[in-house]
Every structure is written in structure tokens, then in C-alpha cells.
Amino acid sequence: MGKTLFDKIWDSHVVKTIDDGPNVLYIDRHFIHEVTSPQAFGGIKARGGKVARPSQVIATPDHNIPTVNQHLTIQDELSRHQVETLKKNCEENGITMYGLNHPYNGIVHVVGPELGITQPGMTIVCGDSHTSTHGAFGSIAFGIGTSEVEMALATQCIMQPKPKSMRINIEGELGKGVTSKDIILYIISKLSTGGGTGYFVEFAGSAIRSLSMEARMTVCNMSIEMGARGGMIAPDETTFEYIKGREQAPKGEAWDKAVAYWKSLVTDADAKFDKELTFDGADIEPMITYGTNPGMGAKVCENIPTLESIEDSSQGSFQKSMEYMGFAAGDKLEGKQVDYVFVGSCTNGRIEDLRAFCEAVKGKQKAESVTAWIVPGSKQVEKQAIEEGLKEQLEAAGFELRQPGCSACLAMNDDKIPAGKYAVATSNRNFEGRQGPGSRTMLASPLTAAAAAVTGVVTDPRTIFNL
């Protein structure tokens, strides 16, 4: 029987199989940041050990850094200490770090791909849930805990049980105004936040193949929000074209050799998945979440589900979510108040996302009632946005382009949504307090965020933009 894409990469990286236990898996790339690495370095130092292969570890601070006045000392003491500790640990262990104000600084899952560090066929880990982003290149990428960060630093391997395999096919053409963010929010709304538990997902089908690399990263980024270990997409010419010429991409004969291998990274026709699902791309419309987990999503043009439509076992948590959000079952989503708009994160902080937002708001003005944070995912994205005139376009429409960082995706820096306020965010999680204590988050695409930013309420982008 043939092999899946996942099987091909996983099996080629197994160093040892433990009887009735996990595999010892070799790791090609290890990304680290300031939040989950200090304890790992401390553990290695306490044992008198060292980092096994520092050349395969890449560091960048992102979670705690401010997105304004980055030329100044970080004001928050804990944040400053974590960033300084990362720098010290990297210097002591010979690890490349793209620090604050370095031209390659940014969110770790934006930096890896844009520098060509992320490549097909690799195993990639990071002490961050959304490491699955890198799976868009046809790699096995997943988040790990702090103890596993230590294990990977010390041995360049981790112990992992092999997940089951799932393929999700999206077939057909996508409608106007439908983005990759809508695709993944739609899938999660169908499967729930536990529908992928125990699986590694390959996304396939004509609609997936039609996506750009940046759009594919959005899909894989949120694969873990349905409980999956990670997500991946088979590499193709779109992938190769994106990687070619980037700083750490193979060059010359090495490039030709790499591409020849990458072309073999496809699921065999006779391979069997443990589970397979197919959805019609034509059924996907602009999406938005209304509750307190990413599975609580609906089409912008629809209503929040009625209580009767919710399974009995889930009605309690549904009602609790509605109370937190200040919504009621059956409410119309369009017209809901929006106080903040956040465009950024490792989900939607790339140049294509900023272009889409800018194109949408061109000739319009930000609603006076809305506070908007437009945050590039990296210094390179920021530089490109300025060079392309996007900064001027944003300012003309009443917006401000901030400096790179994780920003309002999570309440670990200065960019927090106040209690009780509603935010339409292009990030990946809408849990209670995710963007700040008492904050109320609605996840959506950059286009839907743009529609909210100029109207001050939840709005179907197809109704106000020429898409």
C-alpha cells in the first residue's frame, strides 16, 4: 500500500521506535522565542549539558515585544527580562537570534518561511502551538511543550507517538470575498475544536491548490484549533516559486537536487487515510466567530445558532459563551458592535493580508468608534508595506501601521483589548480573556476585519467592497 505525504516524512525521520511507546523523531529545524525557552535552557545548564546542534536552532522574540517605540527599552519588566534572557541564552549557546530591531525580527512563524528556513520534507518544532503554520510547505511541523523544547535543544530529537492521518479536501471554486481564513474557520465550524484530535491533517483539493503560499499558511496555522496535531499541504510549483531565491533557500545544484526530492513529497494514489472528508468550496462564505472557541463560527450573513439547534451536552457551555460575549442565541451577526479591529498575528500578518486590507479600505475612512491595530508580522513585512505605499494608504484612511510583533493576538504585551469591548481579529484564538481580561473576540479574515473597521459593526465584506 502507498504512503501518505505525512508517512513519507515521518518515517524518514524516525531514529528509533520504542516498543509499545513513542518514536524518537529527528528534528530538522527548531524555532525558539522568549516565552517557552528560558526553562529549557535552564534545565540543560543545570545538568551540565549543551545545545546539540545550535546551527539548526533559530530564535526571535515576538510574544512580549511592544509594537510601538521599539527603539526604546521595553517598559514592562517581565517582558524585558524574558527578551534579555533569550538573548543571553542564544549568545551562550551559539544560536542565531533575530533580536528586536534586527531587520529579520518578527513573529517566528512569519520569519521562518520568509527567510527560506522552512522547506518541504522537514520536521519542525517550536514551543508554540501555531508551529503548524510551516506545514503549508509540505513539512511536519507542530508545537511542543517546554520539557520537549529542552529535549530538542539537548538532542535534536523528541519522543512522539505517531498521530493518525486525516485528509480534508476542499473542491471547486471559491466565491468572491472568500479567503483562506474563511476556509479554515468553515472547516473548524463543521468539525468542532475536537474533530481533529489525534490526527495530522493533509489539506488537499482544487480550492487548496489554488491558494497562494501565504494563504496556505493561514489554513495550516489554524489546523490545531480543531484539535489536530498539525496540518500540511503537499508542495508544488507554487511552493517552489515562493522559496526560490530566499536567503536560506538552496542555491545552484543544491536547488535542483532539493526540488527533485520535494517533488516526491506527495501522497501516493493508493495511500489510505484513517479519515477523509470533502467539502464543497462553493458552500464557503465569509466567516466570523460568535463564541469563545474557534469552532463557534458562522457565515457573516447568518444568525447565531438557536439553543434548540445545539446538542444537549453542549448547551451549557454554549449559554456560558453567550453570556460572556453578551450575545443571545439566534441573534443576527451583521450589525453587532465592533470597538477594536486587529489585523496581524502569525495567522494573518503577512504582506498579502496587509495588501488585501489596504485595497479594501482604499477610498474609505475608519469608523470613528473603532480603534484599529494594523500590525505586520515581521520587519520584512513592515519594510515591504512601506515600500509599496501601504503605510500611506492606511494613514489616508485613518489607520496606523504599527511595528512587528504578536501584538493583540494574546495578552502578553501592551496591546490588550479592554474588558467588555468587542474586537474583530484576524488572529487564531477567541478564548475568554485571550486578548485581555474580559475582552470579547470575533475571529475573521482581513476582508471582514476591514468591513468592520470602516462601518463600526460586523459587516459582510461583499456588501460594501468591490470584490
XYZ file of C-alpha atoms in Angstrom:
467
model
C 0.000 0.000 0.000
C 1.160 3.507 -0.840
C 2.205 6.124 1.683
C 0.678 9.435 2.605
C 2.756 12.610 2.477
C 2.803 12.553 6.274
C 4.027 8.936 6.384
C 6.863 9.649 3.966
C 8.288 12.484 6.045
C 7.626 10.968 9.473
C 9.059 7.554 8.652
C 12.230 9.064 7.160
C 12.869 10.933 10.421
C 12.337 8.097 12.906
C 15.619 7.438 14.726
C 14.246 4.709 16.954
C 10.912 3.070 17.665
C 10.264 2.284 21.311
C 8.280 -0.942 21.809
C 4.721 -0.061 22.856
C 5.838 3.551 23.091
C 6.626 6.663 21.064
C 9.028 7.203 18.197
C 12.295 9.046 18.657
C 11.929 11.653 15.907
C 14.815 13.665 14.438
C 14.150 17.402 14.143
C 15.480 19.422 11.212
C 14.565 22.919 12.422
C 13.854 24.193 15.914
C 12.425 27.686 16.332
C 12.503 29.316 19.756
C 11.176 32.540 21.291
C 11.341 34.298 24.637
C 8.391 32.642 26.414
C 8.902 28.861 26.322
C 12.695 28.635 26.077
C 14.141 30.013 29.377
C 13.248 26.953 31.465
C 14.587 24.659 28.753
C 17.969 26.387 28.703
C 17.974 26.371 32.481
C 17.392 22.618 32.557
C 20.257 21.944 30.153
C 22.602 24.173 32.148
C 21.645 22.529 35.438
C 22.595 19.126 34.024
C 25.876 20.390 32.648
C 24.719 19.762 29.096
C 24.834 21.818 25.925
C 22.760 22.509 22.836
C 23.357 19.626 20.441
C 23.142 21.425 17.091
C 22.862 25.201 17.514
C 23.044 25.772 13.759
C 19.594 24.177 13.433
C 18.016 26.441 16.061
C 16.659 29.896 15.181
C 15.444 32.443 17.733
C 13.351 35.579 17.576
C 11.493 37.434 20.328
C 7.881 38.079 19.360
C 5.256 37.423 22.059
C 6.234 40.119 24.556
C 7.659 42.864 22.372
C 5.825 46.196 22.016
C 4.530 47.294 18.610
C 5.340 50.977 19.122
C 8.597 52.709 20.072
C 10.710 49.607 19.586
C 13.824 51.811 19.642
C 13.246 52.346 23.364
C 13.867 49.946 26.255
C 10.927 47.570 26.785
C 8.930 49.128 29.618
C 7.271 46.026 31.080
C 9.779 44.428 33.453
C 8.768 40.794 32.874
C 8.714 41.213 29.104
C 12.102 42.935 29.129
C 13.574 40.180 31.304
C 12.311 37.421 29.004
C 13.707 39.106 25.876
C 17.051 39.763 27.562
C 17.191 36.160 28.808
C 16.616 34.848 25.291
C 19.480 36.997 24.005
C 21.798 35.785 26.772
C 20.916 32.119 26.194
C 21.459 32.413 22.450
C 24.822 34.135 22.880
C 25.997 31.473 25.335
C 24.968 28.638 23.033
C 25.916 29.992 19.609
C 22.315 30.251 18.367
C 21.289 32.722 15.676
C 18.833 35.249 17.063
C 16.968 37.963 15.195
C 16.517 40.396 18.068
C 14.358 43.449 18.453
C 15.131 45.953 15.651
C 17.064 43.354 13.635
C 15.888 43.574 10.006
C 14.769 39.916 10.229
C 12.940 40.195 13.543
C 9.291 39.233 13.656
C 6.820 36.548 14.601
C 8.647 33.237 14.486
C 6.140 31.619 12.104
C 6.418 34.540 9.691
C 10.209 34.794 9.844
C 10.924 31.105 9.122
C 9.100 30.966 5.783
C 10.127 34.401 4.518
C 13.823 33.627 5.034
C 13.610 30.244 3.303
C 14.426 28.425 6.548
C 11.171 26.463 6.265
C 11.378 23.888 3.469
C 9.424 20.834 2.271
C 10.154 17.458 3.830
C 11.428 18.873 7.115
C 10.425 18.166 10.667
C 9.984 21.463 12.502
C 9.159 22.180 16.136
C 8.728 25.232 18.349
C 7.401 25.836 21.824
C 4.335 27.447 20.302
C 1.013 25.927 19.239
C 0.901 27.538 15.821
C 4.103 25.907 14.571
C 1.670 24.036 12.310
C 1.925 27.102 10.027
C 5.087 25.651 8.448
C 3.164 22.574 7.308
C 1.966 24.665 4.359
C 5.327 23.863 2.749
C 4.863 20.098 2.928
C 6.680 19.695 6.219
C 5.737 18.083 9.523
C 5.545 21.000 11.942
C 3.985 21.086 15.379
C 4.152 22.813 18.717
C 5.880 21.282 21.721
C 5.942 21.900 25.481
C 8.802 23.372 27.482
C 10.191 19.967 28.529
C 10.231 18.954 24.870
C 11.965 22.220 23.950
C 14.714 21.167 26.341
C 14.808 17.684 24.811
C 15.052 19.074 21.283
C 17.799 21.537 22.244
C 19.827 18.848 24.002
C 19.419 16.006 21.487
C 17.941 17.427 18.252
C 15.260 14.744 18.729
C 11.970 14.440 20.566
C 9.823 11.468 21.541
C 6.413 11.471 19.904
C 3.681 8.893 19.282
C 2.771 8.809 15.600
C -0.596 10.521 15.021
C -3.357 9.095 12.843
C -3.825 10.577 9.376
C -6.703 12.636 8.007
C -7.229 14.287 4.646
C -9.596 17.213 4.203
C -10.435 18.047 0.582
C -11.890 21.405 -0.465
C -13.078 21.108 -4.031
C -14.412 23.664 -6.500
C -14.092 27.415 -6.899
C -14.306 29.810 -4.011
C -16.804 32.653 -4.154
C -15.950 36.363 -4.118
C -14.730 37.668 -0.807
C -13.849 34.174 0.427
C -10.319 33.814 1.765
C -8.178 31.077 3.278
C -9.211 32.308 6.739
C -12.813 31.641 5.807
C -11.868 28.154 4.612
C -10.303 27.139 7.904
C -12.987 28.796 10.064
C -15.587 26.945 7.989
C -13.803 23.609 8.480
C -13.460 24.137 12.226
C -17.140 25.096 12.489
C -18.005 21.773 10.865
C -15.579 19.582 12.844
C -15.588 21.480 16.174
C -12.481 22.132 18.254
C -12.095 18.407 18.935
C -12.778 17.000 15.483
C -9.126 16.628 14.582
C -7.867 15.295 17.903
C -5.270 12.571 17.424
C -4.778 13.314 13.723
C -2.266 15.038 11.485
C -4.245 16.636 8.648
C -3.349 16.964 4.993
C -5.365 19.672 3.247
C -5.985 18.936 -0.415
C -8.372 19.556 -3.295
C -8.607 22.095 -6.105
C -9.510 25.013 -3.811
C -6.452 24.391 -1.639
C -4.150 24.051 -4.648
C -5.393 27.410 -5.951
C -4.191 29.221 -2.823
C -1.006 31.265 -2.578
C 1.678 30.169 -0.097
C 0.676 32.850 2.373
C -2.950 31.720 2.196
C -1.892 28.098 2.699
C -0.004 29.138 5.817
C -3.229 30.585 7.243
C -5.018 27.263 6.754
C -2.268 25.180 8.342
C -1.775 27.725 11.133
C -5.270 27.091 12.472
C -5.335 23.320 11.953
C -4.601 22.873 15.646
C -7.752 24.808 16.538
C -9.781 21.744 15.574
C -7.617 19.626 17.868
C -5.249 18.279 15.192
C -1.549 17.732 15.931
C -0.780 19.729 12.824
C -1.701 20.408 9.223
C 0.149 20.182 5.937
C -0.205 20.758 2.203
C 1.767 18.934 -0.490
C 4.459 21.110 -2.074
C 4.023 22.104 -5.719
C 5.219 24.764 -8.149
C 3.603 27.460 -6.003
C 5.748 26.278 -3.096
C 8.970 26.110 -5.107
C 8.437 29.559 -6.601
C 7.888 31.049 -3.141
C 11.075 29.514 -1.695
C 13.374 30.142 -4.652
C 15.891 32.919 -4.077
C 15.144 33.430 -0.400
C 18.113 33.939 1.874
C 18.415 30.409 3.232
C 16.956 28.541 0.273
C 19.251 26.102 -1.557
C 21.183 27.623 -4.470
C 22.568 26.277 -7.770
C 22.901 22.489 -7.977
C 21.651 22.176 -4.411
C 18.398 23.834 -5.527
C 17.899 21.390 -8.389
C 18.567 18.461 -6.075
C 16.188 19.809 -3.427
C 13.350 20.360 -5.900
C 13.774 16.846 -7.281
C 13.267 15.495 -3.759
C 10.437 17.898 -2.940
C 8.508 16.718 -5.992
C 8.367 13.226 -4.452
C 6.539 14.602 -1.418
C 3.014 13.769 -2.463
C 0.530 11.250 -1.150
C 0.562 8.085 -3.262
C -2.627 7.373 -5.194
C -3.221 4.117 -3.310
C -2.450 5.500 0.148
C -5.138 5.153 2.805
C -6.032 7.748 5.416
C -7.561 6.933 8.769
C -10.231 9.520 7.986
C -11.123 11.564 4.924
C -13.580 14.443 4.491
C -14.600 16.501 1.471
C -16.277 19.913 1.402
C -17.636 21.996 -1.473
C -15.768 25.263 -1.818
C -18.908 26.919 -3.163
C -20.574 26.489 0.248
C -17.935 28.599 1.993
C -18.733 32.265 2.569
C -17.107 34.999 4.673
C -16.993 33.631 8.230
C -16.839 35.064 11.753
C -16.844 33.554 15.225
C -19.534 34.429 17.760
C -18.409 32.474 20.835
C -15.405 31.591 22.948
C -13.668 28.944 20.862
C -12.750 28.883 17.156
C -15.355 26.170 16.465
C -18.142 28.597 17.270
C -18.203 30.167 13.822
C -20.851 31.015 11.259
C -21.241 32.782 7.954
C -21.287 36.541 8.493
C -24.653 36.725 6.760
C -26.210 34.147 9.107
C -27.514 34.226 12.664
C -26.023 32.755 15.811
C -27.470 29.228 16.221
C -30.585 28.810 18.314
C -30.301 26.917 21.591
C -32.509 24.163 20.185
C -30.025 23.506 17.382
C -27.211 22.827 19.874
C -26.673 19.290 21.168
C -27.955 18.812 24.713
C -24.470 18.038 26.024
C -23.133 21.341 24.667
C -25.997 23.674 25.619
C -24.466 24.607 28.975
C -21.149 25.704 27.527
C -22.974 27.443 24.659
C -25.068 29.508 27.073
C -21.993 30.355 29.158
C -20.257 31.528 26.000
C -23.219 33.693 25.003
C -23.245 35.293 28.458
C -19.534 36.102 28.201
C -19.932 37.576 24.712
C -23.093 39.495 25.580
C -24.922 37.790 22.714
C -28.127 35.760 22.580
C -28.900 32.565 20.711
C -30.486 33.329 17.343
C -29.058 36.869 17.163
C -28.201 38.311 13.769
C -24.424 38.652 13.396
C -24.418 41.558 10.953
C -24.731 44.823 12.793
C -23.069 43.665 16.011
C -20.980 46.401 17.615
C -17.211 46.430 16.978
C -14.878 48.531 19.157
C -11.465 47.261 18.057
C -10.042 45.759 14.869
C -6.788 43.833 14.932
C -5.043 42.802 11.703
C -1.890 40.782 12.288
C -0.528 37.630 14.012
C 1.114 34.509 12.581
C -2.287 33.739 11.024
C -2.818 36.917 9.006
C 0.138 39.273 9.459
C 1.835 38.766 6.087
C 2.163 41.165 3.191
C -0.781 39.676 1.270
C -3.006 40.232 4.303
C -1.967 43.877 4.563
C -2.452 44.340 0.819
C -5.955 42.869 0.986
C -6.910 45.109 3.910
C -5.483 48.224 2.238
C -7.157 47.508 -1.072
C -10.490 47.060 0.712
C -10.353 50.318 2.689
C -8.999 52.423 -0.178
C -11.206 55.464 -0.632
C -12.966 54.852 2.691
C -12.404 56.020 6.250
C -12.027 54.201 9.534
C -15.129 54.479 11.682
C -14.526 56.989 14.494
C -15.812 54.489 17.063
C -13.189 51.888 16.121
C -9.629 51.570 17.429
C -7.581 49.702 14.815
C -4.212 48.000 15.202
C -2.615 47.013 11.885
C 0.477 45.015 12.803
C 2.941 43.496 10.292
C 4.208 40.023 11.131
C 7.877 40.915 10.670
C 10.326 43.713 9.932
C 10.495 42.483 6.345
C 6.719 42.724 6.002
C 6.831 46.206 7.545
C 9.577 47.274 5.118
C 7.684 45.899 2.131
C 4.453 47.575 3.235
C 6.228 50.922 3.432
C 7.960 50.450 0.064
C 4.659 49.517 -1.613
C 2.927 52.594 -0.243
C 0.591 50.637 2.022
C 1.545 52.742 5.043
C 0.402 55.890 3.226
C -2.805 54.171 2.090
C -3.586 53.187 5.664
C -2.881 56.666 7.006
C -5.071 58.227 4.314
C -7.942 56.039 5.519
C -7.340 56.894 9.191
C -5.301 53.832 10.147
C -1.803 53.408 11.571
C 0.783 50.784 10.646
C 2.390 49.613 13.875
C 5.694 47.776 14.348
C 6.024 43.965 14.177
C 5.108 41.540 16.950
C 2.446 39.122 18.146
C 0.537 42.156 19.431
C -3.139 41.700 20.306
C -3.241 38.014 19.415
C -2.619 37.339 23.100
C -2.482 39.437 26.253
C 1.289 39.158 26.810
C 2.285 42.651 25.709
C 0.882 46.184 25.794
C -1.692 45.605 23.023
C -4.691 44.450 25.079
C -8.404 44.759 24.345
C -10.209 46.355 27.338
C -12.791 44.381 29.302
C -16.219 44.269 27.703
C -15.028 45.613 24.362
C -15.597 43.765 21.073
C -12.693 43.070 18.732
C -12.761 41.651 15.227
C -9.369 39.975 14.975
C -7.505 38.174 12.214
C -5.674 36.064 14.803
C -6.403 32.458 15.763
C -7.998 32.177 19.209
C -11.065 33.727 20.801
C -10.970 32.146 24.260
C -12.187 34.125 27.260
C -9.579 36.776 28.031
C -7.301 35.791 25.154
C -6.864 39.415 24.036
C -7.085 40.829 27.560
C -9.160 40.183 30.699
C -12.850 40.402 29.796
C -12.167 41.075 26.106
C -14.627 39.744 23.541
C -13.069 38.401 20.344
C -14.588 37.640 16.947
C -12.195 35.898 14.553
C -12.403 36.776 10.869
C -10.439 37.385 7.679
C -8.641 40.637 6.817
C -11.507 41.500 4.452
C -14.166 41.025 7.124
C -11.955 42.956 9.555
C -11.728 45.776 7.013
C -15.509 45.846 6.649
C -15.888 46.143 10.434
C -13.207 48.822 10.627
C -14.962 51.190 8.230
C -18.527 50.570 9.419
C -18.044 50.039 13.166
C -20.187 46.917 13.110
C -19.950 43.327 11.868
C -20.455 43.614 8.117
C -20.372 41.196 5.193
C -17.420 42.469 3.125
C -19.223 41.526 -0.090
C -21.843 44.168 0.570
C -19.540 47.206 0.766
C -16.377 46.337 -1.160
C -15.907 45.802 -4.886
C -14.533 42.264 -4.614
